[in-house]
Each structure stands twice: as structure tokens, then as C-alpha cells.
Tab-separated table of C-alpha atoms in Angstrom:
chain	number	residue	atom	x	y	z
V	1	MET	CA	13.590	-22.775	23.065
V	2	LEU	CA	13.464	-22.974	19.904
V	3	THR	CA	11.418	-26.496	18.725
V	4	LYS	CA	11.177	-28.305	15.183
V	5	SER	CA	7.856	-27.568	13.617
V	6	GLN	CA	5.959	-30.169	11.686
V	7	ASN	CA	4.197	-27.621	10.153
V	8	THR	CA	5.264	-24.847	7.510
V	9	VAL	CA	6.101	-21.739	9.326
V	10	MET	CA	5.542	-18.444	7.626
V	11	HIS	CA	7.141	-15.136	10.032
V	12	SER	CA	7.966	-12.480	7.703
V	13	TYR	CA	6.187	-9.866	10.283
V	14	PRO	CA	6.034	-7.089	10.688
V	15	GLY	CA	6.599	-5.283	7.719
V	16	LEU	CA	5.242	-2.463	5.642
V	17	VAL	CA	2.481	-3.776	2.915
V	18	ALA	CA	2.905	-2.539	-0.411
V	19	ILE	CA	-0.414	-1.302	-2.276
V	20	VAL	CA	-0.057	-2.349	-6.096
V	21	THR	CA	-2.556	-0.145	-8.185
V	22	VAL	CA	-2.878	-0.854	-11.682
V	23	ALA	CA	-5.247	0.106	-14.682
V	24	HIS	CA	-6.425	-1.917	-17.535
V	25	LYS	CA	-8.504	-1.255	-20.339
V	26	GLY	CA	-10.451	1.115	-18.204
V	27	GLU	CA	-10.654	-1.029	-15.259
V	28	THR	CA	-8.673	0.326	-12.244
V	29	ASN	CA	-7.715	-1.811	-9.295
V	30	ILE	CA	-5.953	-2.593	-5.494
V	31	MET	CA	-4.427	-5.067	-3.740
V	32	ALA	CA	-2.770	-5.434	-0.266
V	33	ALA	CA	0.444	-7.234	-0.583
V	34	GLY	CA	2.696	-8.210	2.182
V	35	TRP	CA	5.700	-10.068	0.272
V	36	HIS	CA	7.576	-7.343	-1.828
V	37	SER	CA	10.869	-6.271	-2.345
V	38	TYR	CA	13.758	-4.074	-3.293
V	39	ILE	CA	15.493	-5.947	-6.146
V	40	SER	CA	18.462	-3.826	-7.253
V	41	TYR	CA	19.178	-0.356	-7.039
V	42	THR	CA	21.228	0.770	-10.388
V	43	PRO	CA	19.311	0.042	-12.247
V	44	PRO	CA	15.980	0.227	-9.927
V	45	ILE	CA	13.978	-2.873	-9.802
V	46	TYR	CA	10.920	-4.082	-7.317
V	47	GLY	CA	9.165	-7.495	-7.259
V	48	VAL	CA	5.885	-7.960	-5.816
V	49	ALA	CA	4.481	-11.852	-5.155
V	50	ILE	CA	0.473	-12.219	-6.206
V	51	ALA	CA	-1.111	-15.165	-6.679
V	52	GLU	CA	-3.122	-15.980	-10.012
V	53	GLU	CA	-6.042	-16.552	-7.803
V	54	ARG	CA	-6.191	-13.166	-7.339
V	55	TYR	CA	-8.389	-10.420	-9.280
V	56	THR	CA	-4.795	-7.599	-9.281
V	57	HIS	CA	-2.666	-10.830	-10.987
V	58	HIS	CA	-4.329	-11.109	-14.445
V	59	LEU	CA	-4.609	-7.235	-15.144
V	60	VAL	CA	-0.882	-6.635	-13.930
V	61	LYS	CA	0.043	-9.718	-16.198
V	62	GLN	CA	-2.205	-7.924	-19.268
V	63	GLU	CA	-1.363	-4.903	-18.989
V	64	GLY	CA	2.173	-4.813	-18.029
V	65	LYS	CA	2.299	-1.569	-15.971
V	66	PHE	CA	1.485	-1.453	-12.580
V	67	ALA	CA	2.293	1.205	-8.809
V	68	ILE	CA	3.538	0.201	-5.753
V	69	ASN	CA	1.912	2.306	-3.389
V	70	PHE	CA	3.076	2.791	0.554
V	71	LEU	CA	0.537	4.794	2.891
V	72	PRO	CA	0.341	5.875	6.294
V	73	ALA	CA	-1.056	3.986	8.893
V	74	ALA	CA	-4.143	5.872	9.272
V	75	HIS	CA	-4.881	4.342	6.631
V	76	ALA	CA	-4.436	1.069	7.996
V	77	GLU	CA	-8.781	0.241	7.152
V	78	ALA	CA	-8.367	1.035	3.608
V	79	ILE	CA	-4.784	-1.435	3.695
V	80	GLN	CA	-6.930	-3.984	5.171
V	81	GLN	CA	-10.009	-3.883	2.647
V	82	ALA	CA	-7.261	-3.578	0.005
V	83	GLY	CA	-6.220	-7.110	1.387
V	84	VAL	CA	-9.128	-8.887	1.727
V	85	TRP	CA	-11.588	-7.503	-1.148
V	86	THR	CA	-11.750	-8.720	-4.490
V	87	GLY	CA	-12.191	-6.679	-7.714
V	88	SER	CA	-13.490	-9.364	-9.444
V	89	ASP	CA	-16.902	-7.530	-7.479
V	90	GLY	CA	-16.128	-4.199	-9.781
V	91	ALA	CA	-14.304	-0.942	-9.270
V	92	LYS	CA	-12.510	-1.893	-5.728
V	93	LEU	CA	-10.454	0.894	-5.388
V	94	ASP	CA	-13.409	2.662	-5.609
V	95	ARG	CA	-15.408	1.222	-2.944
V	96	ILE	CA	-12.612	1.752	-0.837
V	97	GLY	CA	-12.798	5.414	-1.129
V	98	LEU	CA	-8.891	6.450	-2.134
V	99	ALA	CA	-8.446	9.470	-3.666
V	100	TYR	CA	-5.824	8.415	-7.036
V	101	ASN	CA	-4.445	10.217	-10.099
V	102	LEU	CA	-2.812	8.486	-13.134
V	103	GLY	CA	0.752	8.153	-13.208
V	104	GLU	CA	2.699	8.426	-16.806
V	105	ASN	CA	2.203	4.686	-17.526
V	106	GLY	CA	-1.117	5.065	-16.217
V	107	ALA	CA	-0.985	3.175	-12.815
V	108	PRO	CA	-2.971	4.749	-9.671
V	109	ILE	CA	-1.114	6.937	-7.714
V	110	LEU	CA	-2.794	7.391	-4.538
V	111	THR	CA	-2.775	10.813	-3.743
V	112	ASP	CA	-2.815	10.030	0.166
V	113	ALA	CA	0.896	7.733	-0.216
V	114	TYR	CA	3.778	8.813	1.130
V	115	VAL	CA	6.014	7.295	-1.599
V	116	ALA	CA	5.015	5.749	-4.537
V	117	TYR	CA	6.524	3.823	-7.649
V	118	GLU	CA	5.118	3.146	-11.131
V	119	CYS	CA	6.411	0.190	-12.487
V	120	SER	CA	6.875	-1.814	-15.555
V	121	THR	CA	7.389	-5.676	-15.838
V	122	ILE	CA	10.195	-7.327	-16.991
V	123	ASP	CA	9.655	-10.670	-15.690
V	124	VAL	CA	7.202	-13.002	-14.126
V	125	ASN	CA	8.013	-16.360	-12.695
V	126	ARG	CA	6.227	-18.531	-10.381
V	127	TYR	CA	7.291	-19.936	-7.091
V	128	GLY	CA	5.059	-22.216	-5.603
V	129	ASP	CA	1.435	-20.224	-5.047
V	130	HIS	CA	2.721	-16.997	-6.495
V	131	ASP	CA	3.726	-15.293	-9.046
V	132	TRP	CA	6.954	-12.644	-9.035
V	133	PHE	CA	6.214	-9.537	-10.671
V	134	VAL	CA	9.787	-8.425	-11.046
V	135	ALA	CA	9.325	-4.573	-12.502
V	136	SER	CA	11.523	-1.721	-14.140
V	137	MET	CA	10.611	1.324	-11.472
V	138	ASP	CA	9.825	4.057	-14.123
V	139	ALA	CA	9.223	6.951	-11.741
V	140	PHE	CA	9.421	7.587	-8.254
V	141	TYR	CA	7.114	10.165	-6.046
V	142	ARG	CA	7.522	11.076	-2.517
V	143	ASN	CA	5.710	13.154	0.266
V	144	GLN	CA	8.827	15.304	0.975
V	145	GLU	CA	6.942	16.797	3.623
V	146	LEU	CA	7.108	13.540	5.766
V	147	PHE	CA	10.598	12.911	5.298
V	148	THR	CA	13.493	14.404	7.548
V	149	LYS	CA	16.705	15.586	5.652
V	150	ASP	CA	18.100	12.562	5.774
V	151	GLY	CA	15.951	10.275	3.997
V	152	LEU	CA	14.115	8.664	6.763
V	153	PRO	CA	10.256	8.863	7.975
V	154	ASP	CA	9.325	12.074	9.900
V	155	PHE	CA	7.692	10.065	12.795
V	156	THR	CA	6.273	13.335	14.116
V	157	LYS	CA	4.499	13.658	11.327
V	158	VAL	CA	3.766	10.506	9.472
V	159	THR	CA	2.941	7.082	11.391
V	160	LEU	CA	3.991	3.975	9.139
V	161	PRO	CA	1.488	1.038	9.368
V	162	LEU	CA	3.546	-2.164	10.337
V	163	TYR	CA	1.445	-5.453	9.040
V	164	LEU	CA	1.425	-7.795	12.329
V	165	GLY	CA	-0.521	-10.561	10.728
V	166	ARG	CA	-4.081	-11.645	11.735
V	167	SER	CA	-5.749	-8.012	10.206
V	168	LYS	CA	-3.604	-6.423	12.833
V	169	TYR	CA	-0.999	-3.357	12.265
V	170	LEU	CA	1.509	-1.603	14.617
V	171	HIS	CA	1.794	1.891	14.338
V	172	ALA	CA	5.145	2.939	14.190
V	173	ASP	CA	5.062	7.104	14.984
V	174	GLN	CA	7.461	9.368	17.118
V	175	THR	CA	6.798	7.047	20.587
V	176	SER	CA	8.343	4.334	18.503
V	177	THR	CA	12.008	3.537	20.349
V	178	ILE	CA	14.700	3.826	17.365
V	179	VAL	CA	17.725	2.389	17.671
V	180	ASP	CA	21.129	3.865	16.009
V	181	VAL	CA	23.479	1.423	15.803
V	182	THR	CA	25.674	3.318	13.565
V	183	GLN	CA	29.418	1.676	13.619
V	184	GLU	CA	31.002	5.145	14.519
V	185	LYS	CA	29.112	4.719	18.145
V	186	HIS	CA	30.629	1.056	18.429
V	187	ARG	CA	34.269	2.575	17.948
């Protein structure tokens, strides 16, 4: 039975973790973001919540350009490190050891990502303890080999890490159950 809680209840998991990468004045950084979303398809716009105390915050705010990357489950440890290590200690992206190429906007695009977006900030607003960075999606990358013809992940080739909370990940793969609830089945 559902009962009222006296405390804030935050339950948005399981969910994919976006990996935010940024380069500013020769410095690169990376962070894991659990709170992120598509905002618009046309034009393509994406949003990500970044707390001001995060080292990545000031780099993204100053640079105005960043990338959103999604890594397969094989990189769950790196995803976790990106979320708990700080860039203020220097060279976090290099310490984690993820390979990257700089995108057209200068942000690191992780070579092991199955999807990545280059983004340019168009708006920043404070909501509670996070700033919501809204960005145009300027370039798109996808490892075509890891997707089916209909654009869905091919779980025989890629395993997705769904963050459960408390440093735990669910691996969505070919052993996961996929339920197809298209309208045609209900007619």
C-alpha cells in the first residue's frame, strides 16, 4: 500500500546515465548525469541538470558547448567514476581512461559511446539545487552496428547500463524481456 512520506522521495530510476563531456581552454572534463532529457525533436534540443558545485558546471557554463555520450554497460565502472570523481583534481577524463576524439564543437566524443550528441547551450535556468542546461543538438553520432534496422538497440551486440541507484546497474541485454505493446496487437 502506498503511504504518504514525510521526506522527499526521489525515484527516477532505472534510467540511462548521460555522460557529459566538455573542453574549455585546453582542459577536458567528464561527468555522469542521471537527470537529462530530450526536449524537442524539431529543432533538436536536449537538457541536462548540473549542480553548481560540480566542476563540470563552470566549464560548460563558460564554454557554452558540450557533448552528451551514452556508453554501453561494459563501461559501468567508468560511468560510476565519472559520477563520483571530481575534475577539480585535474584530468578526470584521462584518469578514467576513456578514449575520445574532439567533435566539431571541441567537446570530447567518447569513442566507445554507442550514441553521442554535440550540443550548444541556448539557455540556463536554476531550479532548486541544479541548473538546467538547455542546448541545441548540433551533431549526432551513432554506432550503426549496434542498432537494428528499426533504430532500436540490438541487444545481441550491445548491453545498456540502467542505473538503479546506490552504485548499482541493471544490464539490459538479450536476456532482458522486451514487451511489444503496439496498437496493432490490441485490435
